[in-house]
CSV table of C-alpha atoms and ligand atoms in Angstrom, one decimal:
chain,number,residue,atom,x,y,z
A,1,MET,CA,61.8,157.7,82.6
A,2,ALA,CA,59.3,155.0,83.3
A,3,TYR,CA,58.2,153.8,86.7
A,4,SER,CA,56.8,150.5,87.8
A,5,GLY,CA,54.9,149.5,91.0
A,6,THR,CA,54.1,146.2,92.8
A,7,CYS,CA,52.1,145.5,95.9
A,8,ASN,CA,53.5,143.2,98.7
A,9,CYS,CA,52.0,140.0,97.2
A,10,GLY,CA,52.6,140.9,93.5
A,11,ALA,CA,48.9,140.6,92.4
A,12,VAL,CA,48.7,144.3,91.6
A,13,GLN,CA,51.2,145.9,89.2
A,14,ALA,CA,51.5,149.2,87.5
A,15,THR,CA,53.6,150.7,84.7
A,16,ILE,CA,53.8,154.5,84.5
A,17,THR,CA,55.3,156.1,81.3
A,18,GLY,CA,55.3,159.7,82.3
A,19,GLU,CA,56.9,161.9,85.0
A,20,ALA,CA,55.5,162.5,88.4
A,21,ALA,CA,53.5,165.8,88.6
A,22,GLN,CA,54.2,166.3,92.3
A,23,THR,CA,55.3,164.2,95.3
A,24,ARG,CA,53.9,165.1,98.7
A,25,GLN,CA,54.1,163.9,102.3
A,26,CYS,CA,50.6,164.1,103.9
A,27,TRP,CA,49.9,164.1,107.6
A,28,CYS,CA,46.1,164.1,107.4
A,29,ARG,CA,44.2,161.7,109.7
A,30,GLN,CA,43.1,159.5,106.8
A,31,CYS,CA,46.7,159.1,105.4
A,32,ARG,CA,48.0,158.4,108.9
A,33,LYS,CA,45.6,155.5,109.3
A,34,LEU,CA,46.8,154.2,105.9
A,35,ALA,CA,50.4,154.6,106.9
A,36,SER,CA,50.2,153.1,110.4
A,37,GLY,CA,50.5,156.4,112.2
A,38,GLY,CA,53.1,158.4,110.2
A,39,ALA,CA,52.7,160.4,107.1
A,40,ALA,CA,51.8,158.9,103.7
A,41,GLN,CA,54.1,159.6,100.9
A,42,ASN,CA,52.1,160.3,97.7
A,43,THR,CA,53.1,160.9,94.1
A,44,MET,CA,50.8,162.1,91.4
A,45,PHE,CA,50.9,160.7,87.9
A,46,ARG,CA,48.7,161.4,84.9
A,47,THR,CA,46.0,158.8,84.6
A,48,SER,CA,46.6,158.6,80.8
A,49,GLU,CA,50.2,157.5,81.5
A,50,VAL,CA,49.3,154.7,83.9
A,51,SER,CA,48.5,151.1,83.1
A,52,LEU,CA,47.4,149.0,86.1
A,53,SER,CA,46.7,145.3,86.4
A,54,GLY,CA,45.3,143.1,89.2
A,55,ALA,CA,42.3,143.4,91.5
A,56,VAL,CA,41.9,146.4,93.8
A,57,THR,CA,39.3,147.1,96.4
A,58,SER,CA,38.4,150.7,97.2
A,59,TRP,CA,37.0,153.0,99.9
A,60,SER,CA,35.6,156.5,99.3
A,61,TYR,CA,35.1,159.4,101.7
A,62,THR,CA,34.5,163.2,101.5
A,63,ALA,CA,37.7,165.1,102.0
A,64,ALA,CA,38.0,168.5,103.6
A,65,SER,CA,37.9,170.1,100.1
A,66,GLY,CA,34.4,168.6,99.6
A,67,ASN,CA,35.7,166.3,96.9
A,68,THR,CA,35.3,162.6,97.0
A,69,LEU,CA,38.5,160.8,97.5
A,70,THR,CA,38.7,157.1,96.6
A,71,GLN,CA,41.5,155.0,98.1
A,72,HIS,CA,42.5,151.8,96.3
A,73,PHE,CA,44.2,148.8,97.9
A,74,CYS,CA,45.3,145.4,96.7
A,75,ALA,CA,42.4,143.0,97.1
A,76,SER,CA,44.7,140.3,98.4
A,77,CYS,CA,47.4,141.8,100.6
A,78,GLY,CA,45.9,145.3,101.4
A,79,THR,CA,48.9,147.3,100.2
A,80,PRO,CA,47.7,150.9,99.6
A,81,VAL,CA,48.1,151.4,95.8
A,82,TYR,CA,46.6,154.8,94.8
A,83,ALA,CA,44.0,157.5,95.5
A,84,GLN,CA,41.9,159.5,93.1
A,85,SER,CA,40.0,162.7,93.6
A,86,SER,CA,36.6,163.2,92.0
A,87,ALA,CA,37.8,166.7,91.1
A,88,ARG,CA,40.9,165.5,89.3
A,89,PRO,CA,40.2,162.2,87.5
A,90,GLN,CA,43.1,163.1,85.2
A,91,PHE,CA,45.5,162.2,88.0
A,92,MET,CA,46.2,159.1,90.1
A,93,THR,CA,48.0,159.6,93.4
A,94,PHE,CA,50.2,156.6,94.0
A,95,ARG,CA,51.7,155.6,97.4
A,96,LEU,CA,55.4,156.0,97.1
A,97,GLY,CA,55.8,152.6,98.9
A,98,PHE,CA,54.0,150.9,96.0
A,99,LEU,CA,56.6,152.0,93.5
A,100,ASP,CA,59.5,149.7,92.7
A,101,GLU,CA,62.9,151.1,93.8
A,102,PRO,CA,65.0,152.9,93.0
A,103,HIS,CA,62.6,155.4,91.6
A,104,GLY,CA,64.4,158.6,92.7
A,105,LEU,CA,61.2,160.4,93.9
A,106,ALA,CA,61.1,162.1,97.3
A,107,PRO,CA,58.6,164.3,99.0
A,108,GLU,CA,58.7,168.0,97.8
A,109,MET,CA,56.4,169.3,100.5
A,110,ALA,CA,54.7,168.3,103.7
A,111,ILE,CA,50.9,169.0,103.8
A,112,TRP,CA,48.2,168.8,106.5
A,113,THR,CA,50.9,169.3,109.2
A,114,SER,CA,48.1,170.6,111.5
A,115,GLU,CA,47.1,166.9,111.9
A,116,LYS,CA,50.6,165.5,112.6
A,117,PRO,CA,51.3,163.8,115.9
A,118,ASP,CA,53.5,165.5,118.5
A,119,TRP,CA,56.3,163.1,117.9
A,120,ALA,CA,56.6,163.8,114.2
A,121,ILE,CA,59.7,165.5,112.9
A,122,LEU,CA,59.2,167.5,109.7
A,123,ASP,CA,62.0,167.8,107.1
A,124,PRO,CA,63.2,171.5,107.4
A,125,GLY,CA,64.3,171.3,103.8
A,126,ILE,CA,60.8,171.2,102.2
A,127,PRO,CA,57.9,173.6,102.5
A,128,HIS,CA,55.2,172.8,105.1
A,129,PHE,CA,51.5,173.6,104.7
A,130,ALA,CA,49.1,173.4,107.7
A,131,GLU,CA,46.4,172.1,105.4
A,132,GLN,CA,46.0,171.6,101.6
A,133,PRO,CA,48.6,173.6,99.5
A,134,PRO,CA,47.7,175.7,96.6
A,135,ALA,CA,47.1,173.6,93.5
A,136,PRO,CA,50.1,173.4,91.1
A,137,ALA,CA,49.6,174.6,87.6
A,138,THR,CA,50.0,170.9,86.4
A,139,GLN,CA,46.7,170.0,88.2
A,140,SER,CA,44.4,172.1,86.1
B,1,LIG,ZN1,48.9,142.4,96.9
B,2,LIG,ZN1,46.3,162.8,103.4
């Protein structure tokens, strides 16, 4: 199955030829700022299977893991496109909202629930992790 993605203005587009390695819902403070207060929905693809076009801007910070996380946004409309960890350049973590629908992907776990707001309701049907979950085998 192939996936595609488009930002709100259409300047940034992506084509992904491989399957998603993992789809997560993240409640960390940085993701909540990206997602206007709620959780960000993130799905990891292998960098080698992604082709991206259009201008992106980026912002980097040091995550709780000590790794540098770089967030990429459309340079025109600001749509969050993907994040990348300095520890895992072989993966690009796309924002689920950037992907064209229907894509059939849904969060498989909720992470960083220790930073969720009081009003947030977690899906009881998926595992919850207070902080970062153990790395899946596909990440190594
Ligand atoms: Zn755009
Ligand atoms: Zn996060």
